[in-house]
JSON list of C-alpha atoms in Angstrom, two decimals:
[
{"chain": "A", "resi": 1, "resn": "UNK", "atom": "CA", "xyz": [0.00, 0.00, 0.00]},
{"chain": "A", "resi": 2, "resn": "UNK", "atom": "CA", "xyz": [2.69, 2.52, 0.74]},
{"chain": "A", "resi": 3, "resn": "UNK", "atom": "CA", "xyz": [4.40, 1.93, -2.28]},
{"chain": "A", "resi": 4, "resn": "UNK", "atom": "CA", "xyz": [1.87, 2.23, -4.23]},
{"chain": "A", "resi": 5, "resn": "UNK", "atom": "CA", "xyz": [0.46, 5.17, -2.32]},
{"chain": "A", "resi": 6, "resn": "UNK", "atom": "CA", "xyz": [-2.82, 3.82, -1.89]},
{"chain": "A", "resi": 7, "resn": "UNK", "atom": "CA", "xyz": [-4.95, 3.57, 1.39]},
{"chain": "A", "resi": 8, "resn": "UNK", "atom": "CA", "xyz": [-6.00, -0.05, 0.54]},
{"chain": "A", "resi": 9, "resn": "UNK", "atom": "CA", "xyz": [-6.02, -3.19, -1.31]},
{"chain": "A", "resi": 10, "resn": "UNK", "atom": "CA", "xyz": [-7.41, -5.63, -2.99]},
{"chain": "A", "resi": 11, "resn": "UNK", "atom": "CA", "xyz": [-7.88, -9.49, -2.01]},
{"chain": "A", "resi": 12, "resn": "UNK", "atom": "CA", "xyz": [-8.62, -12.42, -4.32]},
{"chain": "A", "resi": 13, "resn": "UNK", "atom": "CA", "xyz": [-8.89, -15.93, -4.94]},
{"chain": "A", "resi": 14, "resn": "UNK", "atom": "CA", "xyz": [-8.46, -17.71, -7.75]},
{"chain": "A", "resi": 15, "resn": "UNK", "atom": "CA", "xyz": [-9.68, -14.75, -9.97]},
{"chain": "A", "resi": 16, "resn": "UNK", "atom": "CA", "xyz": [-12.44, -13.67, -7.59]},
{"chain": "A", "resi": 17, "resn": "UNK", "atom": "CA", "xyz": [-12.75, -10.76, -4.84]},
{"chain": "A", "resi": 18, "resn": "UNK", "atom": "CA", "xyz": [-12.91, -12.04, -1.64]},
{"chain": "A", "resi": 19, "resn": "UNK", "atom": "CA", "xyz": [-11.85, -8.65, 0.36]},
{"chain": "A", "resi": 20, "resn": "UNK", "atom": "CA", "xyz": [-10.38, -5.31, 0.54]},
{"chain": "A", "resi": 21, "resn": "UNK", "atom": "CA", "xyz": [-7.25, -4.51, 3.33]},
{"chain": "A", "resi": 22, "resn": "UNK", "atom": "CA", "xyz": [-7.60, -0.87, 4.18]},
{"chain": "A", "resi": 23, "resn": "UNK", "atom": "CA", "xyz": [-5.58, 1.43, 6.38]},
{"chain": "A", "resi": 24, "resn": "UNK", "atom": "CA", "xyz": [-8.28, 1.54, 8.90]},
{"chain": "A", "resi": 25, "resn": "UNK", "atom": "CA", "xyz": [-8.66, -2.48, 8.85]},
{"chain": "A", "resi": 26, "resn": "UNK", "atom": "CA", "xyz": [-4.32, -2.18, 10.04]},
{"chain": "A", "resi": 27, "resn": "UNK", "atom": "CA", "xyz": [-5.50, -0.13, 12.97]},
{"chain": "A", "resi": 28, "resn": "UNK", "atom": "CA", "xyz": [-8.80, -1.05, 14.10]},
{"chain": "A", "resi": 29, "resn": "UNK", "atom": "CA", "xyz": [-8.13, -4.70, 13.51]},
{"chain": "A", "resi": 30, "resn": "UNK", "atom": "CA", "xyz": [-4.97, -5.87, 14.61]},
{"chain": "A", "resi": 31, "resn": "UNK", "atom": "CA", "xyz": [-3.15, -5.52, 18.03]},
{"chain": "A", "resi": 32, "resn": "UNK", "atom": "CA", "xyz": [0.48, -3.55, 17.71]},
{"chain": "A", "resi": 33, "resn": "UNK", "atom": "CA", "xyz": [1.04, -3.89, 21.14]},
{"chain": "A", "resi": 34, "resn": "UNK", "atom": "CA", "xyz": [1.33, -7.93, 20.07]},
{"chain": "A", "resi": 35, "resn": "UNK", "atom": "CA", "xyz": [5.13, -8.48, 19.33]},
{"chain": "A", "resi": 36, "resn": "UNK", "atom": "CA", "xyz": [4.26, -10.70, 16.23]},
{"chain": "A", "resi": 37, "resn": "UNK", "atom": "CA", "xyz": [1.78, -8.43, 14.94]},
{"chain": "A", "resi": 38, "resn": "UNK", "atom": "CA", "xyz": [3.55, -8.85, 12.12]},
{"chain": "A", "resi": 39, "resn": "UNK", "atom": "CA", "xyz": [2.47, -11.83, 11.16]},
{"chain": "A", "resi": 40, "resn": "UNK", "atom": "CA", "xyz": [-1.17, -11.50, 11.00]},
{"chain": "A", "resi": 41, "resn": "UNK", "atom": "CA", "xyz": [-2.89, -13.31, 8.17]},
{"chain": "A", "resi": 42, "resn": "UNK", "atom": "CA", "xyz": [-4.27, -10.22, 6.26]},
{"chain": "A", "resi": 43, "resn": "UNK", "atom": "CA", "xyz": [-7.59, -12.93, 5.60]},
{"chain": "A", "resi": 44, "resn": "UNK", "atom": "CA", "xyz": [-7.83, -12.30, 9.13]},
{"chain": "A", "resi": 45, "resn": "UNK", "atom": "CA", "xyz": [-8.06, -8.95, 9.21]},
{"chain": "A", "resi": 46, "resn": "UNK", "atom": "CA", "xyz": [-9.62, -7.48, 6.15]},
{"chain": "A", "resi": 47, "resn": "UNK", "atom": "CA", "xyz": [-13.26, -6.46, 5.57]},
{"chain": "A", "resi": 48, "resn": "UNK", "atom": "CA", "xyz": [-14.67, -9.57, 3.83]},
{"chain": "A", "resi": 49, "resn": "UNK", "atom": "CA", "xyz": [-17.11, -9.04, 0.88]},
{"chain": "A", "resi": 50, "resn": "UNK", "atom": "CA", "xyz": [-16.74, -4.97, 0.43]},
{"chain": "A", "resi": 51, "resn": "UNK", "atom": "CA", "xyz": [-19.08, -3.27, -1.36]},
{"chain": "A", "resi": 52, "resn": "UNK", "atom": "CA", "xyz": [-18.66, -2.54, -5.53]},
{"chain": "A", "resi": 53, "resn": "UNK", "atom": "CA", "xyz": [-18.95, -0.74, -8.25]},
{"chain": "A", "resi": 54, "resn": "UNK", "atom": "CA", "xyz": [-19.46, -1.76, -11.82]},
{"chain": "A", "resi": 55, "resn": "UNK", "atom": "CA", "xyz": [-17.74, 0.22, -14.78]},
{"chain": "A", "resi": 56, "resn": "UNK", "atom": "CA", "xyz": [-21.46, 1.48, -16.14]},
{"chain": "A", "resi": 57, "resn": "UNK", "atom": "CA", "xyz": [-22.85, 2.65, -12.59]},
{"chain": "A", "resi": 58, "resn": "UNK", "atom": "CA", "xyz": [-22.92, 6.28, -12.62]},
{"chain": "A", "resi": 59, "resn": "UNK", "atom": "CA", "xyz": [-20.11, 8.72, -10.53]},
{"chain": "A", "resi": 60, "resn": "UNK", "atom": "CA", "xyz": [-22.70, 9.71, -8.36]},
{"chain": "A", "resi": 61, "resn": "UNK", "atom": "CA", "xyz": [-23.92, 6.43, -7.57]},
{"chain": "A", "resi": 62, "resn": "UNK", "atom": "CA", "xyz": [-20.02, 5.48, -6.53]},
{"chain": "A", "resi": 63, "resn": "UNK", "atom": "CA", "xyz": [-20.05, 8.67, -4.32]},
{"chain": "A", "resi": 64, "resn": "UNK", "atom": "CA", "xyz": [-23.51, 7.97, -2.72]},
{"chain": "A", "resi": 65, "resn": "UNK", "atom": "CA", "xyz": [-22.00, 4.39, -1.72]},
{"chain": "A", "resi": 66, "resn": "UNK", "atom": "CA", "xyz": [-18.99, 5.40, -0.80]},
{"chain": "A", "resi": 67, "resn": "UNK", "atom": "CA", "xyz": [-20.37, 8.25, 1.44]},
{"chain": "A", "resi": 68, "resn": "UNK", "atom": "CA", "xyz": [-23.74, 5.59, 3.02]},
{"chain": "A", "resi": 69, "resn": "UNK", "atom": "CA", "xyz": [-20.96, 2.96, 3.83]},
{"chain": "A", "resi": 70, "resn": "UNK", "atom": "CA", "xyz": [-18.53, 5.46, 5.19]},
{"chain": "A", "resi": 71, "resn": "UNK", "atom": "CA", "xyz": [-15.94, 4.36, 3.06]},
{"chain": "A", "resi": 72, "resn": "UNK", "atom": "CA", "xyz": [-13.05, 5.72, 1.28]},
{"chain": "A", "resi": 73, "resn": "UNK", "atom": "CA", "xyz": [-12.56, 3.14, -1.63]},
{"chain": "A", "resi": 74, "resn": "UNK", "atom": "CA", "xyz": [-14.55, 1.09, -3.32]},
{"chain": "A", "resi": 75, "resn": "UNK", "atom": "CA", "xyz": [-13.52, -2.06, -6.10]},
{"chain": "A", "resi": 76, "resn": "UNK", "atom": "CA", "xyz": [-14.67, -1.78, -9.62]},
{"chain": "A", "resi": 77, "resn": "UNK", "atom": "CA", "xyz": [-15.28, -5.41, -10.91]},
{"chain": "A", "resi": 78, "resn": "UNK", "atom": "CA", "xyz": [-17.23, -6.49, -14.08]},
{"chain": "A", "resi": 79, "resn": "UNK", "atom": "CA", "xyz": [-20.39, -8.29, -14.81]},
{"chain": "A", "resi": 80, "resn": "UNK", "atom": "CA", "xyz": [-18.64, -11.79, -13.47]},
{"chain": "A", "resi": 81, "resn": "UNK", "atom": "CA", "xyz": [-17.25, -10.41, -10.88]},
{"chain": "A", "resi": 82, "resn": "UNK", "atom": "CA", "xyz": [-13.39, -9.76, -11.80]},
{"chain": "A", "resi": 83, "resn": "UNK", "atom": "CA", "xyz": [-11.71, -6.66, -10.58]},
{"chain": "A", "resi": 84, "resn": "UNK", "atom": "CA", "xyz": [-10.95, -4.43, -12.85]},
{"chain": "A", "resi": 85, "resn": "UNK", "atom": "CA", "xyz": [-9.65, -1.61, -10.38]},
{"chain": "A", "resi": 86, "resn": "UNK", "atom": "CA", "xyz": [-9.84, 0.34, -7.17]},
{"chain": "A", "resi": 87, "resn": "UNK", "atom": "CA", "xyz": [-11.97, 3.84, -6.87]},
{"chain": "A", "resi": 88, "resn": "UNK", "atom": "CA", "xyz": [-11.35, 5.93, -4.24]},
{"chain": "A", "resi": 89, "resn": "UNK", "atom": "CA", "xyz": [-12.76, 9.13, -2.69]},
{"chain": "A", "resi": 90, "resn": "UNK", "atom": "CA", "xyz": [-9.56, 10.71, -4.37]},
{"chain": "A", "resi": 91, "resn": "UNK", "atom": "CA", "xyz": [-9.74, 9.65, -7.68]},
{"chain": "A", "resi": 92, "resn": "UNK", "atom": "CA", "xyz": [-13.39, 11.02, -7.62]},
{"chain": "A", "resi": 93, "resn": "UNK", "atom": "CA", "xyz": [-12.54, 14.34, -5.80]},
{"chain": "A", "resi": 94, "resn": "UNK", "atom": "CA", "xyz": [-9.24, 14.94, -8.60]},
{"chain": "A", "resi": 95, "resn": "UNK", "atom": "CA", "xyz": [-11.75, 14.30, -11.66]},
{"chain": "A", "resi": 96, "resn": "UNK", "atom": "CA", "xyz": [-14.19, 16.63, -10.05]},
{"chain": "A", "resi": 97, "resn": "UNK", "atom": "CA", "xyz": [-12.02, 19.20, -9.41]},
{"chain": "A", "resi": 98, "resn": "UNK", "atom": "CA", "xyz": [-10.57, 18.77, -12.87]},
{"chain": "A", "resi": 99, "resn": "UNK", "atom": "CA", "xyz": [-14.37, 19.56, -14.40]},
{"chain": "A", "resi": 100, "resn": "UNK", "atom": "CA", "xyz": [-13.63, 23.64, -13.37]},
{"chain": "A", "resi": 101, "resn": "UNK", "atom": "CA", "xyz": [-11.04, 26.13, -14.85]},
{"chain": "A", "resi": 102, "resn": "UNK", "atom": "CA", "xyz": [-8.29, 27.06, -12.98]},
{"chain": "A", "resi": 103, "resn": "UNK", "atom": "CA", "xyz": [-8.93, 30.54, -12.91]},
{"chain": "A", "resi": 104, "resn": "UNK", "atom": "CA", "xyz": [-12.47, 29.49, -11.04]},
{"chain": "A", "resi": 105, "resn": "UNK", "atom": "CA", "xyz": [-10.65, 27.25, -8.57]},
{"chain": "A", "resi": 106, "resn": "UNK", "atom": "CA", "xyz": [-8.12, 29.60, -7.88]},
{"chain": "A", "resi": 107, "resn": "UNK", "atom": "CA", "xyz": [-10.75, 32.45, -6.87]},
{"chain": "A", "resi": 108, "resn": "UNK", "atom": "CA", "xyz": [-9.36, 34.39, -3.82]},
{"chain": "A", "resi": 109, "resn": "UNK", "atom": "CA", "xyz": [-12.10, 34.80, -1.63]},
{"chain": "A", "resi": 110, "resn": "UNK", "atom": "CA", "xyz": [-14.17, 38.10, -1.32]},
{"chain": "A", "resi": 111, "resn": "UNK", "atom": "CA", "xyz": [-17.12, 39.67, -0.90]},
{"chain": "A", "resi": 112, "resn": "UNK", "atom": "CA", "xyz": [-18.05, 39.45, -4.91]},
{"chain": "A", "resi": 113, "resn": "UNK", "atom": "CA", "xyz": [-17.45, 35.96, -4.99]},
{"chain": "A", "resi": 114, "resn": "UNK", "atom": "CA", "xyz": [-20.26, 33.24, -3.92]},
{"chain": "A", "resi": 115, "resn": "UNK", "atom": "CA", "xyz": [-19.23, 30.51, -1.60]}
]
């Protein structure tokens, strides 16, 4: 995860998703004060069964789900089931953002400007 700079992973099985490994899973779900914490078995440990999304539901339907499950990523898998990637609140708030000029992001705040 930190090499890839990413705040989770994804688990599978012979093809198939079977979990996602998050940042919050490391810390909520195993014991550090455990000298072989180490060793965990990340099966152990990860949120079995996470929620998805499917390349033709809609951006706002991946933020809705994303927001209801208070999550911060969310797999994309196909029709059968195979994952095809890994959406997070990130990726969605960078393409948003994207969507508006510069010159409107960039707006110093004021009096004549709207927030």
């Amino acid at each position: 995860m930190t090499s890839k700079g990413r705040g989770a992973v994804l688990v599978e099985e012979a093809g198939a998703l079977v979990g996602i490994f998050t940042e919050r899973d490391l810390i909520s779900r195993v014991d550090h004060g455990d000298q072989l914490w180490s060793h965990v078995v990340v099966r152990d440990v990860m949120t079995p069964h996470p929620m998805v999304v499917r390349p033709a539901d809609s951006l706002a339907e991946a933020l809705r789900r994303l927001i209801a499950g208070h999550r911060r990523h969310l797999p994309v898998v196909d029709e059968r089931g195979k994952v095809l990637g890994l959406l997070s609140i990130r990726d969605i708030l960078v393409h948003v953002a994207g969507q508006f000029p510069e010159e409107m992001v960039n707006l110093p705040p004021g009096p004549d400007h709207e927030s």
